[in-house]
Amino acid sequence: MSEQTLTHLDEQGHAHMVDVSGKDVTSREAIAEGYIRMLPETLAMITEGRHKKGDVLAVARIAGIQAAKRCSDIIPLCHPLMLSKVTVELIPEPEHDRIRIETLCKLNGRTGVEMEALTAASAAALTLYDMCKAVDRGMTIEGIRLLEKQGGRSGHWKVEGR
């Protein structure tokens, strides 16, 4: 393994925004996932459309998309990016009492979109929690991670087993 450096620290150890102006513009894509575990009754209420607040999954999807678009407002050293695509899939898994969240972010640019995909998954999970907390405060958000990234100097990476 080659020696890795923390790119957000300068020679003196101070935090800084990485200069990407010398990088090539390439097609870049990242996929992330996360889960929100809940009571079976809560999951049934969501999937059957019985929540008093309306379509919980639609609201969480929009929240995830919006979060990806505003990632640089949330994560201090992220570059503002012109995303060309954001998807948020919410897949109920009743056999595990949870909803699986998978996000994809894509662009042509000088820096990757991993943080945007991770932020989208996080915001979608938090929105599901917020909308359902009145009936299930014991929900847990878990497993938010990068699954795959493509593009840029570091090339293609994906989690083992994918």
Rosetta silent file (secondary structure, phi, psi, omega in degrees, C-alpha in Angstrom):
SEQUENCE: MSEQTLTHLDEQGHAHMVDVSGKDVTSREAIAEGYIRMLPETLAMITEGRHKKGDVLAVARIAGIQAAKRCSDIIPLCHPLMLSKVTVELIPEPEHDRIRIETLCKLNGRTGVEMEALTAASAAALTLYDMCKAVDRGMTIEGIRLLEKQGGRSGHWKVEGR
SCORE:     score description
SCORE:     0.000 S_00000001
   1 L     0.000  133.707  179.655    0.000    0.000    0.000 S_00000001
   2 L   -75.136  159.753  179.723    1.355    3.417   -0.915 S_00000001
   3 L   -67.590  126.988  179.996    1.776    6.137    1.675 S_00000001
   4 L   -99.948  144.843  175.673   -1.498    8.016    2.109 S_00000001
   5 L  -123.349  155.086  175.541   -1.749   11.653    3.128 S_00000001
   6 L   -82.615  109.964 -172.766   -4.642   13.654    4.478 S_00000001
   7 L   -71.218  -17.371 -178.733   -5.435   15.946    1.566 S_00000001
   8 L   -92.433   12.173  175.550   -7.357   18.472    3.654 S_00000001
   9 E  -120.110  136.378  176.576   -4.281   19.391    5.738 S_00000001
  10 L   -84.977 -174.737 -176.351   -1.492   21.646    4.527 S_00000001
  11 L   -60.069  -27.115  179.326    2.210   21.254    5.359 S_00000001
  12 L   -90.115   -0.093 -179.612    1.670   22.939    8.741 S_00000001
  13 L    86.040   11.679  179.282   -1.280   20.668    9.588 S_00000001
  14 L   -87.896  141.984  177.331   -3.916   23.366    9.025 S_00000001
  15 E   -67.053  140.195  176.588   -7.227   22.484    7.423 S_00000001
  16 L  -154.082  161.281  175.666   -7.690   23.830    3.908 S_00000001
  17 L   -83.470  129.164 -177.080   -9.800   23.282    0.824 S_00000001
  18 L   -65.341  136.871  176.366   -7.922   21.153   -1.707 S_00000001
  19 L   -82.249  112.399 -179.172   -6.954   22.934   -4.938 S_00000001
  20 L  -105.652    9.390 -174.960   -8.474   20.873   -7.747 S_00000001
  21 L   -63.064  -25.087 -179.927   -7.830   23.402  -10.525 S_00000001
  22 L   -88.839   -4.704 -179.298   -5.035   21.274  -12.000 S_00000001
  23 L   -80.569  152.739  175.760   -7.100   18.099  -12.183 S_00000001
  24 L   -75.047  147.739  171.160   -8.697   16.902  -15.401 S_00000001
  25 L   -78.340  121.162  178.243  -12.440   17.086  -15.841 S_00000001
  26 E  -135.410  163.928  173.528  -13.660   13.494  -15.951 S_00000001
  27 E   -72.804  129.351 -176.796  -16.928   11.647  -15.546 S_00000001
  28 E  -133.121  144.675 -176.868  -17.313   10.759  -11.874 S_00000001
  29 E  -149.270  143.269  176.332  -19.888    8.686  -10.056 S_00000001
  30 E  -139.418  143.751  177.417  -20.410    7.468   -6.494 S_00000001
  31 E  -124.767  132.207  178.944  -22.891    5.061   -4.948 S_00000001
  32 E  -130.238  165.082  176.835  -23.614    4.952   -1.212 S_00000001
  33 E  -142.335  165.754  173.122  -26.015    3.085    1.021 S_00000001
  34 E  -165.791  169.787 -178.574  -27.527    3.192    4.462 S_00000001
  35 E  -135.470  150.689  167.417  -30.317    1.586    6.448 S_00000001
  36 E  -127.952  118.930 -178.592  -32.967    2.669    8.895 S_00000001
  37 E   -94.402  142.930 -175.825  -34.264   -0.079   11.143 S_00000001
  38 L  -152.999  173.283  175.380  -37.710    0.269   12.718 S_00000001
  39 L   -64.727  146.904  177.952  -40.584   -1.610   14.266 S_00000001
  40 H   -55.676  -35.565 -179.759  -42.439   -3.868   11.812 S_00000001
  41 H   -65.908  -36.689  178.548  -45.589   -1.813   12.457 S_00000001
  42 H   -67.548  -45.154  178.764  -43.812    1.397   11.465 S_00000001
  43 H   -61.562  -42.384  178.190  -42.507   -0.132    8.265 S_00000001
  44 H   -62.739  -41.508  178.796  -45.979   -1.436    7.401 S_00000001
  45 H   -59.665  -41.918  179.941  -47.486    2.000    8.033 S_00000001
  46 H   -67.297  -51.519 -173.970  -44.958    3.549    5.618 S_00000001
  47 H   -70.228  -25.852  178.865  -45.259    0.946    2.870 S_00000001
  48 L   -90.210   -0.503  177.740  -49.061    0.829    3.073 S_00000001
  49 L    70.373   28.849 -178.080  -49.316    4.634    2.866 S_00000001
  50 L   -96.564    6.039 -178.274  -51.076    4.985    6.224 S_00000001
  51 L   -74.204  133.942 -178.892  -48.811    7.705    7.676 S_00000001
  52 L   -62.466  -23.536 -179.010  -50.717   10.856    8.601 S_00000001
  53 L   -84.059   -2.237  177.526  -47.915   12.988    7.138 S_00000001
  54 L   101.780 -150.094 -175.647  -48.395   11.505    3.665 S_00000001
  55 L   -77.495   91.853 -176.403  -45.902    9.768    1.385 S_00000001
  56 H   -61.029  -40.293 -178.307  -42.938    9.381    3.724 S_00000001
  57 H   -66.623  -38.579  178.634  -40.751    7.733    1.069 S_00000001
  58 H   -64.303  -42.018  179.769  -41.306   10.559   -1.431 S_00000001
  59 H   -65.292  -42.476  179.180  -40.323   13.174    1.153 S_00000001
  60 H   -64.387  -38.245  178.174  -37.183   11.211    2.123 S_00000001
  61 H   -61.970  -47.421  179.163  -36.224   10.857   -1.556 S_00000001
  62 H   -62.982  -40.816  178.960  -36.509   14.622   -2.103 S_00000001
  63 H   -61.040  -41.909  178.536  -34.547   15.291    1.105 S_00000001
  64 H   -63.131  -44.756  178.556  -31.731   13.036   -0.097 S_00000001
  65 H   -61.868  -47.330 -179.616  -31.568   14.748   -3.479 S_00000001
  66 H   -61.750  -39.815 -179.907  -31.612   18.197   -1.881 S_00000001
  67 H   -64.247  -41.681  177.605  -28.879   17.213    0.596 S_00000001
  68 H   -59.293  -42.528 -178.780  -26.597   16.011   -2.203 S_00000001
  69 H   -67.144  -25.026 -176.317  -27.062   19.344   -3.974 S_00000001
  70 L  -110.461   18.657 -175.156  -26.208   21.258   -0.761 S_00000001
  71 H   -54.202  -42.397 -177.889  -23.370   19.037    0.492 S_00000001
  72 H   -67.413  -16.243  174.701  -20.790   21.840    0.442 S_00000001
  73 H   -80.752  -18.873 -176.055  -23.049   23.848    2.778 S_00000001
  74 H  -100.836  -43.555 -177.462  -22.958   21.004    5.311 S_00000001
  75 L  -100.871  112.864 -167.480  -19.396   19.630    5.034 S_00000001
  76 L   -54.709  -37.755 -173.727  -16.984   22.572    5.440 S_00000001
  77 L  -102.879   10.194  176.287  -14.183   21.607    3.025 S_00000001
  78 L   -75.449  143.675  174.626  -16.305   20.084    0.235 S_00000001
  79 L   -78.637  141.207  171.588  -16.271   21.808   -3.127 S_00000001
  80 L   -66.714  129.691 -175.480  -19.603   23.061   -4.471 S_00000001
  81 L  -118.841  149.132  175.162  -20.358   20.704   -7.351 S_00000001
  82 L   -96.296   87.876 -177.568  -22.590   20.915  -10.411 S_00000001
  83 L   -69.022  140.608  176.911  -24.241   17.511  -10.132 S_00000001
  84 L  -100.976  -18.685  178.826  -25.673   16.054  -13.315 S_00000001
  85 E  -156.873  138.159  171.596  -27.607   13.231  -11.647 S_00000001
  86 E  -139.283  127.160  172.606  -28.778   12.257   -8.178 S_00000001
  87 E  -125.882  146.363  177.143  -30.931    9.240   -7.427 S_00000001
  88 E  -132.567  112.680  177.522  -32.237    8.046   -4.087 S_00000001
  89 E  -103.965  134.099  179.246  -33.773    4.584   -3.932 S_00000001
  90 E  -119.416  110.777 -172.465  -35.695    3.530   -0.838 S_00000001
  91 E  -114.540  107.534  176.840  -36.180   -0.220   -0.682 S_00000001
  92 E   -64.010  135.978  176.504  -38.341   -1.644    2.107 S_00000001
  93 E  -125.840   78.046 -176.449  -36.866   -4.865    3.536 S_00000001
  94 H   -60.159  -26.669  178.728  -39.625   -6.211    5.790 S_00000001
  95 H   -66.854  -16.406  178.351  -37.644   -9.400    6.429 S_00000001
  96 H  -119.438    6.549 -179.085  -35.113   -7.190    8.269 S_00000001
  97 L    54.623   47.982 -177.346  -37.540   -4.537    9.635 S_00000001
  98 E  -154.719  170.280  171.489  -35.744   -1.790    7.751 S_00000001
  99 E  -117.822  128.783  175.771  -35.546    0.399    4.682 S_00000001
 100 E   -91.807  134.093  179.562  -32.420    0.234    2.565 S_00000001
 101 E  -113.528  125.389  174.659  -31.311    3.534    1.060 S_00000001
 102 E  -126.767  128.304 -178.231  -29.108    3.558   -2.037 S_00000001
 103 E  -120.404  151.031  175.946  -27.939    6.809   -3.572 S_00000001
 104 E  -135.013  132.348  174.488  -26.076    7.641   -6.748 S_00000001
 105 E  -126.482  141.385 -174.755  -24.432   10.956   -7.608 S_00000001
 106 E  -142.912  148.501  175.454  -22.855   11.743  -10.954 S_00000001
 107 E  -166.513  170.293  165.824  -21.074   14.642  -12.654 S_00000001
 108 E  -110.340  115.256 -175.574  -18.348   15.706  -15.021 S_00000001
 109 E  -166.858 -170.304 -176.089  -15.853   17.554  -12.885 S_00000001
 110 L   -99.915   -6.188 -179.836  -12.470   17.837  -11.182 S_00000001
 111 L  -144.101  156.414 -172.214  -13.366   16.194   -7.879 S_00000001
 112 L   -73.188  176.550 -175.153  -15.386   13.201   -6.794 S_00000001
 113 L  -122.702   23.764 -179.548  -18.920   12.904   -5.537 S_00000001
 114 H   -61.677  -45.768 -177.230  -18.488   10.474   -2.647 S_00000001
 115 H   -65.055  -34.450  178.732  -19.493   12.975    0.016 S_00000001
 116 H   -65.731  -43.062  178.821  -22.598   13.957   -1.938 S_00000001
 117 H   -65.390  -42.188  178.073  -23.742   10.330   -2.196 S_00000001
 118 H   -66.244  -39.416  178.544  -23.066    9.735    1.513 S_00000001
 119 H   -66.455  -39.046  177.579  -24.836   12.952    2.483 S_00000001
 120 H   -61.476  -44.918  179.162  -27.857   11.997    0.368 S_00000001
 121 H   -63.654  -41.713 -179.954  -28.116    8.622    2.129 S_00000001
 122 H   -64.127  -46.576 -177.919  -27.739   10.256    5.538 S_00000001
 123 H   -66.402  -37.738  177.417  -30.359   12.933    4.887 S_00000001
 124 H   -63.127  -44.067  178.850  -32.864   10.419    3.512 S_00000001
 125 H   -64.127  -44.170  179.221  -32.425    8.277    6.645 S_00000001
 126 H   -63.491  -36.253  178.568  -32.718   11.297    8.949 S_00000001
 127 H   -67.158  -42.721  175.578  -35.872   12.415    7.154 S_00000001
 128 H   -59.510  -42.880  177.572  -37.448    8.986    7.598 S_00000001
 129 H   -60.235  -49.710 -177.446  -36.554    9.191   11.290 S_00000001
 130 H   -58.872  -43.342 -176.250  -37.985   12.693   11.612 S_00000001
 131 H   -73.165  -22.970 -175.157  -41.246   11.826    9.910 S_00000001
 132 H  -112.472    1.393 -174.465  -41.778    8.623   11.943 S_00000001
 133 L   -63.681  -25.970  179.781  -40.347    9.484   15.357 S_00000001
 134 L   -65.677  -25.548 -179.772  -43.779   10.161   16.830 S_00000001
 135 L  -107.810  -12.655 -175.575  -44.659    6.471   16.414 S_00000001
 136 L  -156.866   84.331  179.952  -41.201    4.872   16.748 S_00000001
 137 L   -75.209  -11.143 -177.528  -38.444    6.668   18.664 S_00000001
 138 L   -88.987    7.921  178.540  -36.312    3.513   18.735 S_00000001
 139 L   -59.689  148.249  176.578  -35.450    3.578   15.025 S_00000001
 140 E  -127.185  139.941  175.462  -31.746    3.236   14.262 S_00000001
 141 E  -100.052  129.547 -174.722  -29.758    4.549   11.334 S_00000001
 142 E  -147.567  161.149  168.815  -26.935    2.224   10.402 S_00000001
 143 E    66.759   26.370  177.725  -24.454    1.153    7.789 S_00000001
 144 E   -72.794  121.519 -176.589  -23.994    4.401    5.899 S_00000001
 145 E  -159.269  160.117  173.992  -21.048    3.739    3.615 S_00000001
 146 E   -78.898  132.249  177.329  -19.595    4.221    0.173 S_00000001
 147 E   -99.409  -36.029 -174.894  -20.262    1.233   -2.092 S_00000001
 148 E  -162.383  147.504  171.950  -18.548    2.321   -5.279 S_00000001
 149 E  -144.573  145.844  179.578  -16.830    5.243   -6.961 S_00000001
 150 E  -135.944  150.914  174.510  -15.600    5.766  -10.489 S_00000001
 151 L   100.082  163.283  179.235  -13.622    8.434  -12.261 S_00000001
 152 L    80.416 -177.625 -175.941  -10.714   10.675  -11.530 S_00000001
 153 L   -62.969  -34.404 -177.167   -7.092    9.846  -10.937 S_00000001
 154 L   -81.206   -6.703  173.251   -7.799    7.078   -8.433 S_00000001
 155 L    76.247 -143.797 -174.347   -9.996    5.219  -10.909 S_00000001
 156 L  -100.043  131.071  176.481  -12.641    2.672  -10.026 S_00000001
 157 E  -134.990  141.179  170.830  -13.161    1.421   -6.471 S_00000001
 158 E  -147.255  152.980 -179.008  -15.905   -0.715   -5.017 S_00000001
 159 L   -64.576  145.816 -179.922  -16.531   -2.410   -1.712 S_00000001
 160 L   -58.611  140.166  177.872  -15.600   -6.076   -1.617 S_00000001
 161 L    87.377   -1.263  179.821  -18.402   -8.396   -2.625 S_00000001
 162 L   -94.751    0.000    0.000  -20.266   -5.858   -4.747 S_00000001
